[in-house]
C-alpha positions as a Markdown table, in Angstrom:
| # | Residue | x | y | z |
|---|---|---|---|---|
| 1 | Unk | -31.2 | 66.7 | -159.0 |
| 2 | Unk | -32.4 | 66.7 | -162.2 |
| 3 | Unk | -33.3 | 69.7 | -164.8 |
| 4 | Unk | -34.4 | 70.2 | -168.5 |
| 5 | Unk | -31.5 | 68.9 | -169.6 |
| 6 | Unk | -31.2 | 65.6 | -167.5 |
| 7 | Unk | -35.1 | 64.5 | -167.3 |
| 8 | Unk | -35.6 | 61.1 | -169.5 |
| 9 | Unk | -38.3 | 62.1 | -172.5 |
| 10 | Unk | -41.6 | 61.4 | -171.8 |
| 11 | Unk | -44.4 | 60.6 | -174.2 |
| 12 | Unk | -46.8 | 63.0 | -176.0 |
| 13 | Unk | -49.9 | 61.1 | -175.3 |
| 14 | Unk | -50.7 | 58.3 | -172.8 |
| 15 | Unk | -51.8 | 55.0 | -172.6 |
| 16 | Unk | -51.6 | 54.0 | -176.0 |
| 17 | Unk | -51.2 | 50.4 | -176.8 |
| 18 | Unk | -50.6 | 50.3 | -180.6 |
| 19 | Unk | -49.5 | 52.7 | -183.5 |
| 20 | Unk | -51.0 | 51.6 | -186.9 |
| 21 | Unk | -48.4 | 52.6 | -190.1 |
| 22 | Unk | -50.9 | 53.2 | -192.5 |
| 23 | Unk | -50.8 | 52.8 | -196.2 |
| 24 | Unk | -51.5 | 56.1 | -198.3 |
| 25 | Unk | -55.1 | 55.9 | -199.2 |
| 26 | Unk | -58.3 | 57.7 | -200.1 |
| 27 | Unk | -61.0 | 54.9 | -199.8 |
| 28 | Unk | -63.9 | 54.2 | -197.3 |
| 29 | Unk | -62.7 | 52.5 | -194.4 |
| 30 | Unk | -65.6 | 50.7 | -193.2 |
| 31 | Unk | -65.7 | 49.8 | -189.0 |
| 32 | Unk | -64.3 | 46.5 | -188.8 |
| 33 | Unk | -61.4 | 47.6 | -191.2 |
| 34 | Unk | -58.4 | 48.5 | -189.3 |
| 35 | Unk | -58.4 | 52.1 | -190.1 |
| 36 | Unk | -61.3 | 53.2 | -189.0 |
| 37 | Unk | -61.2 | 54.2 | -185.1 |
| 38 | Unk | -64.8 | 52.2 | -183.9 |
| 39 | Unk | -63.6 | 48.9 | -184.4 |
| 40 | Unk | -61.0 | 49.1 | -181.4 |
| 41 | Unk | -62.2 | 48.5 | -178.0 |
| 42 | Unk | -58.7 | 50.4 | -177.5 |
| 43 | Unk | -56.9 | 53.6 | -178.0 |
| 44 | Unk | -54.5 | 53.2 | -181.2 |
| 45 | Unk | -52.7 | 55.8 | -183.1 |
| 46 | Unk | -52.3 | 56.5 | -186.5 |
| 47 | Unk | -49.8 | 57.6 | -189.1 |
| 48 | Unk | -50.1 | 58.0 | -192.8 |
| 49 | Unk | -46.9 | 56.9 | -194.7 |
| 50 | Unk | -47.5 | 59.0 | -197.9 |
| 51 | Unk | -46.5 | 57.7 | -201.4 |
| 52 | Unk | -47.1 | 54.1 | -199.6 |
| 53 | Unk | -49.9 | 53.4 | -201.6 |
| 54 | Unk | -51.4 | 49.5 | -202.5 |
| 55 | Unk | -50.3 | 49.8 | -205.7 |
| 56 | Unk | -46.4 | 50.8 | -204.4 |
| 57 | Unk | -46.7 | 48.2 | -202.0 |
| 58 | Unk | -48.7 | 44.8 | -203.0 |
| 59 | Unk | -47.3 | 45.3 | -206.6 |
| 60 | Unk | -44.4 | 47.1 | -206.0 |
| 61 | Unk | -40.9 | 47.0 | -204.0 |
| 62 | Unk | -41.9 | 48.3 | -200.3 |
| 63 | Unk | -38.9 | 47.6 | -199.3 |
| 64 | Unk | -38.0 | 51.5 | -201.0 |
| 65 | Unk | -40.4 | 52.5 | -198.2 |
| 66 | Unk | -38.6 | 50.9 | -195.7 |
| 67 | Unk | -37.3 | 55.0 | -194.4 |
| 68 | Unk | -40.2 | 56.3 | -194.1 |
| 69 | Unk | -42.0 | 53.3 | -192.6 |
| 70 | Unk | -39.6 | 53.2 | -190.1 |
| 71 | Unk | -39.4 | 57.6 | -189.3 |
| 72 | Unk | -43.6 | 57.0 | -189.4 |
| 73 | Unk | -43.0 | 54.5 | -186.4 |
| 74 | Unk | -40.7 | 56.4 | -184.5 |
| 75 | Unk | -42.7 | 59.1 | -184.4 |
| 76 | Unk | -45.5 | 57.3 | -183.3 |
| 77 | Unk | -43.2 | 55.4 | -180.3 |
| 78 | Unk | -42.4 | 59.4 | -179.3 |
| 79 | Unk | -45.9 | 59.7 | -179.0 |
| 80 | Unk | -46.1 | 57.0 | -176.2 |
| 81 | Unk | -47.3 | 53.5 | -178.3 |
| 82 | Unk | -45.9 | 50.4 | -177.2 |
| 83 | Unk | -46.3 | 48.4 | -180.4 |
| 84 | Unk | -46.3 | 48.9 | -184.0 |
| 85 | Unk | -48.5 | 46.9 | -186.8 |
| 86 | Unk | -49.4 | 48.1 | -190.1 |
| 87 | Unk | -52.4 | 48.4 | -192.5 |
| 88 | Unk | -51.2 | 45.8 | -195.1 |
| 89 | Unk | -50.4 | 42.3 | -195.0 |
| 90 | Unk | -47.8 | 42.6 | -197.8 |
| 91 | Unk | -45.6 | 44.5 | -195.4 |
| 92 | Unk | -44.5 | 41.4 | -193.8 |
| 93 | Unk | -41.8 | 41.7 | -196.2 |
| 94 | Unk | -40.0 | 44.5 | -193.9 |
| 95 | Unk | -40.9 | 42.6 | -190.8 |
| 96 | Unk | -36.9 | 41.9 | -189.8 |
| 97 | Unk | -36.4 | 44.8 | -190.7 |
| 98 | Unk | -38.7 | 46.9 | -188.7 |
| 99 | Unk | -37.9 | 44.7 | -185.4 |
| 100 | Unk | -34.0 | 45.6 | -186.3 |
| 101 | Unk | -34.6 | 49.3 | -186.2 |
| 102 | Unk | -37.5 | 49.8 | -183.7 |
| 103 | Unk | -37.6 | 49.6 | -180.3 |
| 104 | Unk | -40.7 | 48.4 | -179.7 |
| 105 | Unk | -42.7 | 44.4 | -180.6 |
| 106 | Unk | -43.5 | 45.0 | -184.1 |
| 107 | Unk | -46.2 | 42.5 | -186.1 |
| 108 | Unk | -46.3 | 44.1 | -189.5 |
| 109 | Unk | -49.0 | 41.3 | -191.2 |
| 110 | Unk | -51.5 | 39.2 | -190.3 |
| 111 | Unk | -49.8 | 36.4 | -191.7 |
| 112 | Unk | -47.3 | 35.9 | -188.5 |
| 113 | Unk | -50.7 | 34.2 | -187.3 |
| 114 | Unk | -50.2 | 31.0 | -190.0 |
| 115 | Unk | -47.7 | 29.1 | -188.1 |
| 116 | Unk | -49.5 | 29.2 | -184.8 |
| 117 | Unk | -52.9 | 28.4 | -185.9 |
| 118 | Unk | -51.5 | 25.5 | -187.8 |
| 119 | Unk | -50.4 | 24.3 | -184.5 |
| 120 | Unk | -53.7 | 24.2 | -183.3 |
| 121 | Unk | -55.6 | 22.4 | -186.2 |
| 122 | Unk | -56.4 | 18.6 | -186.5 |
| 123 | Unk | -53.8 | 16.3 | -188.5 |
| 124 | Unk | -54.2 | 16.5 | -192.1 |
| 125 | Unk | -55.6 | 19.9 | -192.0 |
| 126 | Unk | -53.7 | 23.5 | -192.9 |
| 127 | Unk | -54.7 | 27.2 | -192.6 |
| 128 | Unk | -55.5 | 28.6 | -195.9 |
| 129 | Unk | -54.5 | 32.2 | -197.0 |
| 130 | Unk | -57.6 | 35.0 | -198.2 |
| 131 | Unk | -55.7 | 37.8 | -199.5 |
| 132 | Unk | -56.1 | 40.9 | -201.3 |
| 133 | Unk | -54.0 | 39.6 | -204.0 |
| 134 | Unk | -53.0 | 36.2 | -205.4 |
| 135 | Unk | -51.1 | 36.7 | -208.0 |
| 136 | Unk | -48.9 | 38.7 | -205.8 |
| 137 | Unk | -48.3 | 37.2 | -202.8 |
| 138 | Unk | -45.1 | 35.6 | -203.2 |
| 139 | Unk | -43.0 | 33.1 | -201.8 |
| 140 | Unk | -40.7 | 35.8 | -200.1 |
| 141 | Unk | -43.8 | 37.6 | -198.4 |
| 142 | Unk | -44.3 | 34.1 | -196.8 |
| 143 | Unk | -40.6 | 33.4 | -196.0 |
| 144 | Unk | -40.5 | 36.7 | -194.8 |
| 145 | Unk | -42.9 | 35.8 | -191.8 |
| 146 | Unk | -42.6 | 31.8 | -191.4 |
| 147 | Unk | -45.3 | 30.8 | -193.2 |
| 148 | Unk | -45.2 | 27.4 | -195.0 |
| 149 | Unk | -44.6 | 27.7 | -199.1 |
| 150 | Unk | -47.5 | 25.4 | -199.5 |
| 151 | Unk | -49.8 | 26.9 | -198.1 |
| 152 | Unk | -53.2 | 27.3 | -199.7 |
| 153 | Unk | -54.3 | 31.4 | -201.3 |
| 154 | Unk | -56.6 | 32.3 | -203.1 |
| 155 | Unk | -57.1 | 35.7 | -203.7 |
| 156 | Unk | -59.9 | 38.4 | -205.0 |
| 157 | Unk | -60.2 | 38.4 | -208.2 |
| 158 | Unk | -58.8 | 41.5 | -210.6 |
| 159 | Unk | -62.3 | 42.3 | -211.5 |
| 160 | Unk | -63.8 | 42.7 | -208.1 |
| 161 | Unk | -65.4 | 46.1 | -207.0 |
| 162 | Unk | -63.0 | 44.8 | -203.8 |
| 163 | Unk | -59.9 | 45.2 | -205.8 |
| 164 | Unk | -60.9 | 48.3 | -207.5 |
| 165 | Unk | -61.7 | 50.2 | -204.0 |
| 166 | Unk | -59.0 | 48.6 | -201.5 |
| 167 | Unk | -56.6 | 48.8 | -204.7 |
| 168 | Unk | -57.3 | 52.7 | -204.7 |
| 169 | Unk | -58.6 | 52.7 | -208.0 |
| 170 | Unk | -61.9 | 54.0 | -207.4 |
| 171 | Unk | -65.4 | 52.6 | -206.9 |
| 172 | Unk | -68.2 | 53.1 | -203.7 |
| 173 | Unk | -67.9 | 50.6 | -201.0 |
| 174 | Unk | -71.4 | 48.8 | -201.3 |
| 175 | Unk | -70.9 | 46.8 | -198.2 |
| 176 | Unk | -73.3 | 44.0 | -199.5 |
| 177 | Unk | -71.6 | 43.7 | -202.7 |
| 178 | Unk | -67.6 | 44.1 | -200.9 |
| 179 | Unk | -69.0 | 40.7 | -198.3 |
| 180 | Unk | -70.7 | 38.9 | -201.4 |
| 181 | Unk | -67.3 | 38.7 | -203.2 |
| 182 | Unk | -65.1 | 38.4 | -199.8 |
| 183 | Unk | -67.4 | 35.1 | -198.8 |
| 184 | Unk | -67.3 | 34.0 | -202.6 |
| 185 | Unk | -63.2 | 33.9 | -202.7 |
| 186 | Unk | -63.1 | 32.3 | -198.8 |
| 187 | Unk | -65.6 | 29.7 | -200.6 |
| 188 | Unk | -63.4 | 29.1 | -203.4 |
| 189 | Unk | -60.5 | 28.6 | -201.5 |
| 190 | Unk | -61.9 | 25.7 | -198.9 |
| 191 | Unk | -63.7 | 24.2 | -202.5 |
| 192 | Unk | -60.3 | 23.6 | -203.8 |
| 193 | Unk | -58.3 | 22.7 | -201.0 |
| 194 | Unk | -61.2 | 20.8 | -198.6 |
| 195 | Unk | -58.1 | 20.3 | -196.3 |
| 196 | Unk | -58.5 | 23.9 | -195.1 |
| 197 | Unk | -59.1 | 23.8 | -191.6 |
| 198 | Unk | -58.9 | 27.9 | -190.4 |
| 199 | Unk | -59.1 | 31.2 | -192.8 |
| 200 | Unk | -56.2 | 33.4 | -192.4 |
| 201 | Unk | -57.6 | 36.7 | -193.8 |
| 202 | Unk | -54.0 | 38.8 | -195.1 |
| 203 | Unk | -55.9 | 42.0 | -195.9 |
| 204 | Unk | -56.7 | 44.2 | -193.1 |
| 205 | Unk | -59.8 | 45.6 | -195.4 |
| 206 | Unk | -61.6 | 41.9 | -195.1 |
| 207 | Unk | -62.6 | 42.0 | -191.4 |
| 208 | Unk | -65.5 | 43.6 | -191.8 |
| 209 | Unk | -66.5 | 40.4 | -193.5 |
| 210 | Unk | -64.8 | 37.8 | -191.2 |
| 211 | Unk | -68.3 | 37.2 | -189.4 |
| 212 | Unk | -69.7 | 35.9 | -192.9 |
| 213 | Unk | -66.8 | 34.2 | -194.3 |
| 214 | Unk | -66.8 | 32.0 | -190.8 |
| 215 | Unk | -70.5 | 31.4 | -191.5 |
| 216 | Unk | -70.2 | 30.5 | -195.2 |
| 217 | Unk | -67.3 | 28.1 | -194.9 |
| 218 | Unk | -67.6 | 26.7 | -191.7 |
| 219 | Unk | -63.8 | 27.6 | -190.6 |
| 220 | Unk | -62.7 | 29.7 | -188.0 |
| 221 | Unk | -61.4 | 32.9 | -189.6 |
| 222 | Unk | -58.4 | 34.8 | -188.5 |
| 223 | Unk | -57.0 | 38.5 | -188.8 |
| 224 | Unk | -55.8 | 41.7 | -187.9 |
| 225 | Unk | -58.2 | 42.6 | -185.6 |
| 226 | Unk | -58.4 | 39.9 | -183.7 |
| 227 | Unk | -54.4 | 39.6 | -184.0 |
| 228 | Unk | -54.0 | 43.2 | -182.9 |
| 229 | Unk | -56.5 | 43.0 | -180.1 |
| 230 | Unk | -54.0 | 39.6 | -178.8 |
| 231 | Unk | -50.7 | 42.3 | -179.1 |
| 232 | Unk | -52.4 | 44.8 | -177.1 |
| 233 | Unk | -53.5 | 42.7 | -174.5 |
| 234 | Unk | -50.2 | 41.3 | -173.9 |
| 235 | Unk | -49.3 | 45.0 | -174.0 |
| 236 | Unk | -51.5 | 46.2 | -171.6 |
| 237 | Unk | -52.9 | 43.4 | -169.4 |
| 238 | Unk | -56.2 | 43.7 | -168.0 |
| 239 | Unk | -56.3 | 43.8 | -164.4 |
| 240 | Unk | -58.4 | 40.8 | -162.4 |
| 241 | Unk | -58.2 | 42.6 | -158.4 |
């Protein structure tokens, strides 16, 4: 017989797929981006690491977050999810990490993605990297997660209203303007290296502009949401009887 004491914990909340770590931010997130609740066709669940901000983690040393990134996902595994991402690429730096201390399938970054959709392009051709930030992507983020060292970025540029808002400096999130230089950076990126054959988008606030970027280049685009929507099916199969 089993009392109080004996009964195996059960979870707060039901049916939850995925638990999103999210960055400490004050921006817009537009549907699409994968902090806003409309763009998921499931229930996910949220948690704010605070002091985890883009500046702390693109250009600084996340792995001093690795604590509270890893209490953040605990709490939200109490709370009955079944797999944990994040809302920034550049966390793929504490992806062995996180697997190590969580029990639960963990994809931290979008950029897990590059070595299985270079599998599926034709000869000669590679995926190509869009990201938030060049200049600090490094070759440890990449190691970090499998990805090939030469593989193609290109990044927004420092000026962009893109970098201002996503970077938490400020700025309104024109929607137009925020796809005009997401598409012109994809574009850049398949002018210099023609031998991109697929987009892989490492910023989760770029797939509200994956639609345009596809149509502008000509490549199939990947990213989190369409990555996340994969884990959670595999989490939660559908049904066919």
């Amino acid at each position: 017989m089993t009392d109080a004491t004996t009964r195996p914990p059960t979870a707060a909340v039901n049916d939850l797929s995925i638990g999103v770590l999210m960055l400490d931010t004050h921006f817009r997130r537009l549907p699409g981006d994968i902090g806003n609740g409309r763009t998921w066709r499931f229930p996910v669940q949220f948690r704010v690491v605070r002091g985890a901000d883009p500046a702390a983690i693109v250009h600084g040393r996340p792995e001093e977050f690795l604590q509270p990134f890893i209490a953040a996902a605990q709490d939200l595994i109490a709370c009955g999810v079944r797999g944990i991402t994040t809302s920034c690429g550049f966390l793929a730096l504490l992806q062995k990490e996180l697997c190590a201390a969580l029990p639960v399938p963990v994809a931290t970054s979008s950029l897990l993605q590059a070595p299985l959709i270079e599998a599926m392009l034709p000869a000669g051709q590679q995926v190509g990297i869009l990201t938030f930030a060049a200049e600090a992507l490094s070759a440890q983020h990449l190691a970090a997660v499998g990805v090939r060292p030469d593989t193609p970025i290109a990044g927004l540029p420092p000026d962009t209203l893109f970098r201002s808002v996503y970077g938490n400096r400020g700025g309104v999130s024109d929607f137009a303007e925020l796809e005009r230089e997401a598409v012109a950076a994809a574009q850049a990126l398949v002018h210099r290296h023609p031998n991109v054959g697929a987009i892989l988008c490492e910023c989760t606030n770029l797939p509200p502009h994956s639609a345009a970027i596809a149509a502008a280049t000509g490549r199939p685009v990947f990213d989190i949401i369409g990555f996340v929507e994969w884990f959670g099916h595999a989490i939660s199969p559908p049904g066919f009887r």
